[in-house]
Amino acid sequence: MNGWIHHLVIAPIVLPMMVCAVLLAFNERRRTLKRVLSLGTAAALVAISVALIWEVDSGRQTLPGTPHVYLLGNWPAPFGIVLVADRLSILMVLLSSVLGFTALFYAIARWDRSGPRFHVLFLLLLAGVNGAFLTGDVFNLFVFFEVLLAASYGLILHGAGEERTKASLQYITINIATSLLFLIGVAMIYAVTGTLNMADLATRVSRVPQEDLMLLEAGAAILGIAFLVKAGIWPLSFWLPRTYAAAAPPVGAVFAIMTKVGVYVILRLSSLLFGANSGEAAGFANNWLIWSGFATMAYGTLGILATRKLTGVAGHYVMVSSGTLLAAIGMGGGSLTAALLFYLASSTLAVGALYLIIEPVERNAGEDDMIAGIAEPVFDDEYTGALAEEENETGVVIPGTIAVLGGGFIFCSLLLAGLPPLSGFIAKFAIIDALFGGEAITPAAWILIALIILSGLATLISMTRAGIDLLWTPSEDSPPSLSVIEVAPIGLLLAACLALMIFAGPAYVYMEGTAAALSDRSVYIEAVRSVSRAGEARP
Amino acid sequence: MEAVLALAIGTLTASGLWLLFRPRTFQVVLGLCLLSYAVNLFIVAAGRLRTDAPPIVGKVAVDPAQYVDPVPQALVLTAIVISFATTALLLVVLLASRGLTGTDHVDGEEDDQ
């Protein structure tokens, strides 16, 4: 882990931030330049995360799967802030990069023109998300959360319009209040343990005296609520479908990763702080996770059936996916963790593809009321005129619009509902198989299996209904043009899911390695503790 | 001193929460401000209360018991900056919402009463 590869760990954070700063220097008329720069950055992020996965997983210079620890500012751990790239965090970075790249690609077709500084905000969001995945420090996690939230406030308002403003007002208020909960949780944990470094925290949790344990658990619970709001758990999720539906399609697609940030942190902290060998605090709140996960799944399933709009289906599906993941995290166990990671990857990509395909499909059906949200800017800032030169560069128009859209839509439905032969099926099958794997199947496991199957059925019903409505109903107007730029990213996401299915074997081996690393937290702790400062000999 | 601080945090939190649940956007913003003050004080309190003790240790080896924990002070500084920025952003959205919907209700429409 020497030379440039060592510094690669920080690149997913620093690169988009630096490009953000550069992009701010150009005004909105230099559109091509901005597009090239931001899309190039997003592509570079994908390449960087692939390289990091390769590096961590093969472990050419260390044992395979050893986390790469990066000391920020070369301050020694646990006093300074560390970035930790282990299998889990790099997997999440890869997911966010792939989703970010495709959503940005899609946005270039038209959406980046409906408001100022789209690319800057988008890259800032990616930097924040990547930072949240990579950091090994609880307070630094807060900072990156704020970075990604600040960017998301701007993105949710992108395109302006009354509906977006109303939705974003509530979204911002809820998230600021949640951030305050986050701070209270962090302060309480610091008060009890005296550290904020996750690895150091993990070692100290088992030594917390009995009388302080309640305080620590209260702090962790408050912290957990902050993440659960982000993950969209019932009953803290009523903001989610509305906000996501109001967002512009590429924004909705990239927001699919944001709920997963909450899930990721829950997974990370519960394995580090409340794993099997953390003494008195072990297994804290697992039951809460399981039952609130069930409630989220049930609510999301009902929401999928009840909603008429495809954006509503997507929003509620995000909740079902979060609920499944949280319930599975609560149940724990090595094979189940591997299965849930596979499900996480598959469902994130599938929801991203769904958000991207909704708008062309609804445009095809002439339901323009949703995308009419490109309103006049509210404030008279420097952004004027970009709207005037609209619609003169649609790009190459592809033939057979209906066929392409229909095919993509069917793929999306199959993925979301978890039907063979796509990765959604393998993911759900793996979860159910892992649940049956134990010696005795608990009632909770039966409920989870039932909910997984029911939610898949509900998704299928709802998607079929929407498909018949939107794609089969003959319309008088000729089908609108659909540019390659819009189709290619949807195809890319679906191809990623297809690849996940074809290479399910190697992918699953990777997930199993990740799950093993999560259940044995000593690897993570040891990696952070033994890291040497640059310019010093390794002990 | 502990009692005074605890009372201050409690009062700020209670007023902040009450304002947060009010229907007018400006009240919500004020509520969030009060809540963030309460949280900032809480973070300071999490580092144990000390008076007349500096947070910075010099180069010479000294007894750390003579100093106050510097970490919560750094955390509070970060938290203040961030909450300031997000509040400013929320104010802009508030104005936009007022302009677009013609009402300062948080739902963008008045209750039918």
XYZ file of C-alpha atoms in Angstrom:
652
model
C 0.000 0.000 0.000
C 2.600 2.480 -1.050
C 2.821 5.272 -3.556
C -0.128 6.666 -5.421
C -2.435 3.753 -4.740
C -2.371 4.710 -1.091
C -3.818 8.113 -1.863
C -6.511 6.642 -4.073
C -8.668 6.146 -0.977
C -9.324 9.862 -0.644
C -9.872 10.444 -4.374
C -13.632 9.651 -4.351
C -14.064 12.625 -1.991
C -11.461 15.091 -3.174
C -11.892 14.695 -6.932
C -15.587 15.687 -7.149
C -15.036 18.523 -4.671
C -12.198 19.961 -6.701
C -14.142 19.708 -9.935
C -17.058 21.435 -8.140
C -14.833 24.371 -7.359
C -13.614 24.533 -10.950
C -17.148 24.330 -12.346
C -18.264 27.257 -10.209
C -15.811 29.447 -12.050
C -17.660 29.077 -15.348
C -21.049 30.564 -16.012
C -24.043 28.595 -17.210
C -23.431 29.333 -20.884
C -20.375 27.066 -20.944
C -22.653 24.097 -20.856
C -20.613 21.694 -22.935
C -17.529 22.292 -20.844
C -19.468 21.690 -17.648
C -20.984 18.512 -19.002
C -17.669 17.133 -20.152
C -15.997 17.934 -16.843
C -18.713 16.538 -14.599
C -19.371 13.439 -16.671
C -15.640 12.820 -16.883
C -15.420 13.113 -13.102
C -18.272 10.688 -12.611
C -16.634 8.216 -14.989
C -13.333 8.648 -13.153
C -15.116 7.900 -9.883
C -16.366 4.607 -11.289
C -12.838 3.746 -12.425
C -11.360 4.725 -9.055
C -13.824 2.632 -7.107
C -13.217 -0.372 -9.367
C -9.478 0.055 -8.805
C -10.035 0.293 -5.046
C -12.200 -2.824 -5.016
C -9.507 -4.627 -6.937
C -6.849 -3.402 -4.556
C -8.719 -4.226 -1.354
C -10.193 -7.493 -2.506
C -7.071 -8.982 -4.020
C -4.889 -7.421 -1.354
C -1.722 -7.557 -3.407
C 0.437 -6.137 -0.650
C -1.513 -7.331 2.364
C -3.957 -10.073 3.164
C -7.032 -10.131 0.896
C -9.794 -8.003 2.297
C -7.595 -6.006 4.645
C -9.094 -2.525 4.996
C -7.016 0.331 3.670
C -6.725 3.028 6.268
C -5.865 6.569 5.275
C -4.798 9.093 7.895
C -6.127 12.525 7.034
C -3.440 15.134 7.516
C -1.181 12.320 8.741
C -2.504 12.620 12.288
C -2.179 9.336 14.144
C -5.343 7.312 14.757
C -7.471 7.465 16.875
C -6.813 11.174 17.462
C -7.003 12.251 13.866
C -9.703 11.408 11.388
C -9.247 8.242 9.376
C -10.746 7.087 6.122
C -11.296 3.348 6.017
C -11.764 1.574 2.713
C -12.841 -1.948 3.438
C -14.932 -4.225 1.265
C -18.251 -2.815 2.449
C -17.429 0.862 2.069
C -15.814 0.386 -1.323
C -18.807 -1.589 -2.514
C -21.035 1.301 -1.499
C -18.741 3.823 -3.177
C -18.895 1.781 -6.373
C -22.691 1.686 -6.200
C -22.955 5.427 -5.708
C -20.467 6.082 -8.510
C -22.304 3.874 -10.976
C -25.634 5.408 -10.049
C -24.159 8.904 -10.134
C -22.593 8.381 -13.539
C -25.771 7.046 -15.120
C -28.011 9.694 -13.559
C -25.663 12.449 -14.702
C -25.548 10.940 -18.178
C -29.336 10.954 -18.263
C -29.511 14.511 -16.972
C -27.526 15.738 -19.943
C -30.459 14.978 -22.252
C -32.411 17.922 -20.857
C -32.652 18.054 -17.087
C -29.405 19.840 -16.360
C -30.797 22.818 -18.263
C -33.817 23.327 -16.061
C -31.936 25.156 -13.347
C -28.585 26.657 -12.492
C -25.527 24.828 -11.199
C -26.889 21.321 -11.544
C -23.508 19.723 -12.140
C -21.883 21.408 -9.147
C -24.594 20.243 -6.772
C -24.585 16.787 -8.258
C -20.855 16.305 -7.812
C -21.046 17.722 -4.301
C -23.691 15.142 -3.489
C -21.431 12.379 -4.781
C -18.535 13.717 -2.706
C -20.702 13.753 0.415
C -22.079 10.263 -0.182
C -18.626 8.824 -0.843
C -17.260 10.578 2.236
C -20.024 9.153 4.399
C -19.161 5.680 3.155
C -15.425 6.016 3.604
C -15.038 7.838 6.893
C -14.067 6.010 10.036
C -15.020 8.767 12.440
C -18.490 9.420 13.790
C -18.292 13.198 13.812
C -16.725 13.281 10.377
C -19.682 11.184 9.303
C -21.898 14.022 10.495
C -19.941 16.504 8.408
C -20.241 14.381 5.285
C -23.916 13.861 5.989
C -24.317 17.621 6.033
C -22.370 17.943 2.781
C -24.602 15.446 1.045
C -27.729 16.932 2.585
C -26.784 20.468 1.590
C -26.264 19.280 -1.975
C -29.521 17.347 -1.880
C -31.431 20.465 -0.749
C -30.202 22.206 -3.861
C -30.943 19.217 -6.091
C -34.443 18.689 -4.794
C -35.181 22.305 -5.708
C -33.635 21.810 -9.125
C -36.115 22.877 -11.754
C -38.065 24.929 -9.217
C -41.847 24.772 -9.435
C -44.452 24.912 -6.713
C -44.597 21.199 -5.945
C -40.824 20.953 -5.533
C -40.664 23.995 -3.304
C -43.425 22.676 -1.062
C -41.843 19.231 -0.842
C -38.372 20.594 -0.249
C -39.473 22.899 2.555
C -40.583 19.876 4.526
C -37.640 17.783 3.424
C -35.154 20.391 4.601
C -36.932 20.930 7.913
C -37.036 17.216 8.650
C -33.389 16.785 7.777
C -32.205 19.713 9.883
C -34.142 18.348 12.842
C -32.639 14.922 12.165
C -29.146 16.383 12.047
C -29.751 17.814 15.510
C -30.673 14.334 16.727
C -27.466 13.087 15.118
C -25.458 15.651 17.098
C -27.172 14.752 20.366
C -26.394 11.085 19.765
C -22.759 11.804 18.937
C -22.380 14.009 22.015
C -23.828 11.340 24.291
C -21.593 8.630 22.863
C -18.594 10.912 23.255
C -19.575 11.719 26.821
C -19.611 8.036 27.732
C -16.670 6.676 25.749
C -14.455 9.720 25.173
C -13.768 8.892 21.538
C -15.335 9.394 18.143
C -13.174 7.055 16.092
C -15.328 4.085 15.112
C -12.630 1.460 15.633
C -11.622 2.951 18.973
C -15.282 3.192 19.910
C -15.737 -0.498 19.167
C -12.982 -1.474 21.588
C -14.260 0.841 24.309
C -17.898 -0.203 24.138
C -17.194 -3.531 25.798
C -15.432 -1.731 28.669
C -18.219 0.740 29.398
C -19.207 0.377 33.066
C -22.647 -0.920 33.846
C -23.983 2.391 35.160
C -23.039 4.222 31.960
C -24.401 1.584 29.634
C -27.878 3.055 29.582
C -26.490 6.442 28.592
C -24.492 4.860 25.791
C -27.502 2.955 24.524
C -29.653 6.072 24.672
C -27.029 7.908 22.632
C -26.820 5.084 20.120
C -30.605 4.973 19.881
C -30.849 8.709 19.186
C -28.076 8.388 16.621
C -29.872 5.408 15.129
C -33.103 7.363 14.770
C -31.236 9.953 12.732
C -30.085 7.254 10.307
C -33.446 5.527 10.271
C -35.105 8.758 9.161
C -32.623 8.886 6.284
C -33.274 5.235 5.486
C -36.989 5.989 5.405
C -38.235 3.668 8.112
C -41.888 3.663 9.071
C -43.226 5.800 10.842
C -40.473 8.290 10.083
C -40.805 8.090 6.338
C -43.895 10.000 5.308
C -41.712 12.652 3.731
C -39.997 10.176 1.445
C -42.434 9.272 -1.367
C -43.577 12.861 -1.800
C -40.083 14.316 -1.845
C -38.737 11.722 -4.218
C -41.728 12.117 -6.515
C -41.249 15.872 -6.644
C -37.577 15.621 -7.552
C -36.408 15.715 -11.144
C -35.902 12.139 -12.491
C -32.080 12.031 -12.423
C -32.182 13.501 -8.923
C -34.669 10.842 -7.850
C -32.371 8.179 -9.261
C -29.362 9.369 -7.340
C -31.438 9.851 -4.196
C -31.970 6.086 -4.269
C -28.456 5.794 -2.855
C -29.204 8.259 -0.051
C -31.541 5.948 1.815
C -28.804 3.359 1.475
C -26.401 5.687 3.275
C -28.630 5.368 6.329
C -28.776 1.592 5.915
C -25.008 1.439 5.506
C -24.331 3.378 8.697
C -26.748 1.212 10.667
C -25.019 -1.891 9.330
C -21.562 -0.510 10.056
C -22.259 0.757 13.557
C -24.343 -2.205 14.655
C -21.597 -4.591 13.584
C -18.826 -2.532 15.158
C -20.496 -1.349 18.338
C -23.089 -3.957 19.084
C -21.624 -7.077 17.515
C -21.424 -10.452 19.192
C -18.391 -9.675 21.351
C -19.156 -6.229 22.678
C -20.131 -7.407 26.133
C -23.244 -5.988 27.728
C -24.219 -3.905 24.748
C -24.314 -6.805 22.263
C -27.357 -7.137 20.068
C -28.726 -3.774 21.115
C -31.900 -2.685 19.321
C -31.941 -5.664 16.965
C -35.561 -6.348 17.753
C -36.452 -2.741 17.052
C -34.771 -2.989 13.669
C -36.593 -6.193 12.818
C -40.070 -5.016 13.713
C -39.774 -1.512 12.349
C -38.335 -3.081 9.197
C -41.447 -5.245 8.925
C -43.705 -2.245 9.462
C -41.830 -0.343 6.752
C -42.178 -3.232 4.325
C -45.881 -3.580 5.030
C -46.484 0.140 4.679
C -44.411 0.301 1.491
C -46.279 -2.667 0.009
C -49.639 -1.045 0.696
C -48.306 2.202 -0.721
C -47.185 0.462 -3.916
C -50.664 -0.996 -4.361
C -52.464 2.197 -3.483
C -50.563 4.658 -5.601
C -51.515 5.455 -9.161
C -48.407 7.285 -10.225
C -45.225 5.496 -11.111
C -43.184 7.921 -9.056
C -45.261 6.874 -6.069
C -44.529 3.218 -6.818
C -40.822 4.008 -6.948
C -40.923 5.992 -3.691
C -42.712 3.218 -1.847
C -40.425 0.631 -3.361
C -37.471 2.498 -1.885
C -39.173 2.066 1.489
C -39.784 -1.654 0.953
C -36.144 -2.066 0.050
C -34.992 -0.193 3.164
C -37.366 -2.179 5.325
C -36.093 -5.482 3.962
C -32.507 -4.459 4.557
C -33.118 -3.205 8.095
C -35.074 -6.278 9.128
C -32.321 -8.477 7.697
C -29.674 -6.435 9.529
C -31.630 -6.895 12.743
C -31.682 -10.655 12.295
C -27.966 -10.746 11.539
C -25.972 -13.844 10.721
C -23.219 -14.315 8.176
C -25.104 -15.778 5.218
C -28.009 -13.391 5.690
C -25.648 -10.407 5.703
C -24.111 -11.556 2.425
C -27.578 -11.967 0.928
C -28.713 -8.565 2.107
C -25.643 -6.916 0.597
C -26.451 -8.546 -2.715
C -30.027 -7.333 -2.393
C -28.788 -3.862 -1.538
C -26.696 -3.637 -4.694
C -29.397 -5.068 -6.917
C -32.287 -3.019 -5.542
C -30.356 0.257 -5.591
C -29.505 -0.149 -9.260
C -33.037 -1.268 -10.084
C -34.669 1.700 -8.349
C -32.241 4.017 -10.109
C -33.253 2.551 -13.459
C -36.926 2.838 -12.556
C -36.625 6.533 -11.696
C -34.919 7.171 -15.003
C -37.441 5.257 -17.092
C -40.560 6.705 -15.459
C -40.300 10.069 -17.130
C -39.903 8.849 -20.760
C -42.686 6.310 -20.239
C -45.084 8.901 -18.867
C -44.076 11.381 -21.533
C -44.894 8.685 -24.059
C -48.368 8.377 -22.617
C -48.810 12.109 -22.847
C -48.994 12.546 -19.100
C -47.018 15.681 -19.044
C -48.300 17.132 -15.806
C -45.369 15.814 -13.798
C -42.595 17.101 -15.969
C -44.283 20.416 -16.501
C -42.471 21.399 -13.349
C -39.845 23.332 -15.222
C -40.999 26.680 -14.001
C -39.566 30.129 -14.138
C -36.834 30.739 -11.579
C -38.078 32.335 -8.386
C -35.139 34.585 -7.800
C -33.680 36.769 -10.507
C -30.128 35.604 -10.207
C -27.697 35.255 -13.046
C -29.493 32.250 -14.432
C -31.594 33.535 -17.285
C -31.732 32.609 -20.878
C -30.711 29.003 -20.617
C -34.321 27.934 -20.868
C -34.877 29.927 -24.006
C -32.591 27.777 -26.110
C -34.398 24.630 -25.120
C -35.128 21.633 -27.331
C -32.760 22.330 -30.147
C -30.268 19.609 -29.402
C -32.237 16.487 -28.675
C -29.482 14.349 -30.067
C -29.954 11.235 -32.141
C -33.535 10.072 -32.058
C -33.890 6.338 -31.883
C -36.579 4.429 -33.743
C -39.105 2.155 -32.134
C -39.624 4.294 -29.065
C -42.389 2.119 -27.747
C -40.428 -1.091 -28.159
C -37.389 0.288 -26.359
C -39.426 1.811 -23.564
C -41.572 -1.269 -23.181
C -38.557 -3.553 -23.083
C -36.836 -1.394 -20.485
C -40.003 -1.186 -18.453
C -40.461 -4.961 -18.434
C -36.862 -5.416 -17.346
C -37.351 -2.905 -14.541
C -40.541 -4.619 -13.384
C -38.895 -8.021 -13.329
C -35.960 -6.637 -11.389
C -38.083 -4.876 -8.820
C -40.548 -7.701 -8.356
C -37.706 -10.185 -8.008
C -38.672 -12.546 -10.792
C -36.184 -14.729 -12.605
C -33.943 -14.409 -14.519
C -32.628 -11.073 -13.247
C -30.527 -10.174 -10.227
C -33.562 -9.174 -8.173
C -34.581 -12.806 -8.121
C -31.166 -14.031 -7.005
C -31.085 -11.406 -4.257
C -34.459 -12.343 -2.831
C -33.774 -16.009 -3.246
C -30.500 -15.640 -1.355
C -32.218 -13.849 1.536
C -34.939 -16.495 1.797
C -32.380 -19.270 1.476
C -30.304 -17.742 4.269
C -33.395 -17.497 6.455
C -34.101 -21.194 5.916
C -30.457 -21.982 6.557
C -30.610 -21.756 10.348
C -31.402 -24.718 12.559
C -34.736 -23.392 13.754
C -36.759 -20.944 11.709
C -38.070 -18.225 13.972
C -41.525 -16.654 13.529
C -39.796 -13.405 12.549
C -38.053 -15.223 9.698
C -41.405 -16.508 8.428
C -42.829 -12.999 8.531
C -39.856 -11.641 6.612
C -40.207 -14.347 3.952
C -43.921 -13.644 3.626
C -43.356 -9.905 3.381
C -40.619 -10.290 0.773
C -42.876 -12.422 -1.410
C -45.918 -10.209 -0.875
C -44.049 -7.011 -1.627
C -42.738 -8.590 -4.833
C -46.279 -9.520 -5.814
C -47.541 -6.028 -5.054
C -44.764 -4.505 -7.138
C -45.605 -6.792 -10.010
C -49.321 -5.950 -9.863
C -48.660 -2.244 -9.675
C -46.070 -2.234 -12.437
C -48.294 -4.337 -14.704
C -51.182 -1.969 -14.134
C -49.000 1.021 -14.888
C -47.493 -0.689 -17.919
C -50.908 -1.448 -19.408
C -52.028 2.107 -18.742
C -48.999 3.863 -20.069
C -47.594 1.645 -22.793
C -50.494 -0.301 -24.255
C -53.146 2.354 -24.392
C -53.139 3.626 -27.968
C -52.566 7.323 -28.107
C -53.516 9.711 -30.879
C -50.285 11.644 -30.762
C -47.283 10.233 -32.474
C -44.789 8.883 -29.951
C -42.452 11.619 -28.762
C -38.820 11.517 -29.591
C -36.516 9.662 -27.295
C -32.856 10.414 -27.527
C -30.012 7.971 -27.179
C -28.693 9.985 -24.248
C -31.823 9.106 -22.318
C -31.915 5.450 -23.232
C -28.222 4.677 -22.800
C -28.039 5.267 -19.026
C -31.169 3.197 -18.406
C -29.601 0.487 -20.514
C -26.371 0.819 -18.550
C -28.124 0.367 -15.210
C -30.096 -2.611 -16.467
C -26.901 -4.042 -17.935
C -25.261 -3.644 -14.524
C -28.097 -5.653 -12.998
C -27.723 -8.219 -15.760
C -24.002 -8.420 -15.062
C -24.783 -8.882 -11.396
C -26.917 -11.835 -12.425
C -24.431 -13.381 -14.865
C -21.491 -12.925 -12.501
C -23.569 -13.743 -9.460
C -20.963 -16.293 -8.381
C -17.964 -13.962 -8.020
C -20.221 -11.155 -6.763
C -21.630 -13.411 -4.097
C -18.177 -14.540 -3.027
C -17.299 -10.862 -2.574
C -20.449 -10.274 -0.510
C -19.620 -13.286 1.649
C -16.161 -11.880 2.245
C -17.750 -8.573 3.212
C -20.174 -10.279 5.561
C -17.346 -12.223 7.190
C -15.397 -9.005 7.712
C -18.481 -7.428 9.283
C -19.021 -10.255 11.714
C -15.371 -10.252 12.733
C -14.793 -6.673 13.686
C -11.252 -7.299 14.912
C -9.979 -7.005 11.328
C -11.359 -3.493 11.060
C -10.174 -2.459 14.509
C -6.723 -3.900 13.990
C -6.352 -2.194 10.613
C -7.102 1.201 12.129
C -4.937 0.678 15.190
C -1.904 -0.635 13.401
C -1.821 1.973 10.668
C 1.448 3.824 10.585
C 1.921 7.465 9.738
C 3.538 8.325 6.457
C 7.268 8.731 6.917
C 7.352 6.343 9.861
C 8.374 2.746 9.873
C 5.582 0.228 10.206
C 5.677 -1.243 13.723
C -23.781 25.669 37.322
C -24.919 22.237 36.146
C -28.471 23.067 37.130
C -28.400 26.397 35.289
C -27.036 24.789 32.143
C -29.493 21.914 32.312
C -32.374 24.345 32.742
C -31.155 26.442 29.842
C -30.885 23.428 27.560
C -34.272 22.175 28.672
C -35.980 25.511 28.136
C -34.417 25.992 24.735
C -35.364 22.477 23.640
C -38.926 22.795 24.867
C -39.481 26.163 23.188
C -37.735 24.950 20.050
C -39.899 21.859 19.813
C -43.067 23.838 20.391
C -42.145 26.265 17.638
C -41.110 23.412 15.327
C -44.633 22.025 15.418
C -46.263 25.370 14.615
C -47.876 25.777 11.194
C -46.049 28.944 10.083
C -42.734 28.558 8.316
C -41.041 31.385 10.201
C -41.939 29.807 13.522
C -40.432 26.545 12.297
C -37.197 28.297 11.372
C -37.002 29.951 14.785
C -37.734 26.611 16.413
C -34.861 24.993 14.555
C -32.567 27.846 15.629
C -33.481 27.398 19.282
C -33.041 23.641 18.995
C -29.607 24.056 17.486
C -28.604 26.366 20.374
C -29.774 23.711 22.793
C -27.799 21.036 20.976
C -24.661 23.177 20.920
C -24.860 23.696 24.658
C -25.468 19.992 25.073
C -22.313 19.133 23.167
C -20.295 21.434 25.419
C -21.862 19.776 28.424
C -20.902 16.358 27.022
C -17.238 17.327 27.472
C -17.788 17.865 31.216
C -18.211 21.339 32.646
C -15.082 23.166 33.744
C -14.505 26.801 34.426
C -11.230 28.668 34.142
C -9.474 25.828 32.380
C -7.884 26.333 28.939
C -8.512 23.741 26.228
C -5.029 23.841 24.704
C -2.080 21.916 26.040
C 1.379 23.337 25.406
C 4.428 21.477 24.277
C 5.688 20.726 27.753
C 4.251 17.680 29.428
C 1.589 18.796 31.860
C -1.205 17.320 33.872
C -4.205 16.948 31.540
C -6.522 17.312 34.513
C -5.704 21.036 34.482
C -7.257 21.430 31.042
C -10.723 21.174 29.622
C -11.512 18.664 26.891
C -10.912 20.461 23.569
C -12.795 18.025 21.329
C -16.368 19.137 22.173
C -15.369 22.749 21.560
C -14.163 21.821 18.093
C -17.357 19.875 17.503
C -19.520 22.787 18.589
C -17.695 25.120 16.263
C -18.397 22.803 13.330
C -21.992 22.329 14.379
C -22.573 26.083 14.675
C -21.229 26.752 11.199
C -23.269 23.972 9.635
C -26.524 24.886 11.344
C -25.993 28.527 10.414
C -25.600 27.610 6.760
C -28.572 25.275 6.642
C -30.767 27.828 8.415
C -29.809 30.424 5.823
C -30.750 27.977 3.076
C -34.037 27.179 4.768
C -34.841 30.902 4.895
C -34.341 31.130 1.135
C -36.658 28.167 0.559
C -39.156 29.760 2.931
C -39.167 32.915 0.823
C -39.486 30.900 -2.387
C -42.370 28.936 -0.925
C -44.073 32.127 0.198
C -43.653 33.590 -3.258
C -44.908 30.534 -5.113
C -47.791 29.463 -2.930
C -48.866 32.803 -1.557
C -49.009 31.535 2.000
C -46.531 30.988 4.793
C -48.121 27.725 5.901
C -45.702 24.796 6.015
C -47.928 22.718 3.749
C -48.118 25.466 1.165
C -51.874 25.729 1.677
C -54.084 26.920 4.501
C -56.085 24.524 6.632
C -59.795 24.763 6.047
C -61.039 26.103 9.286
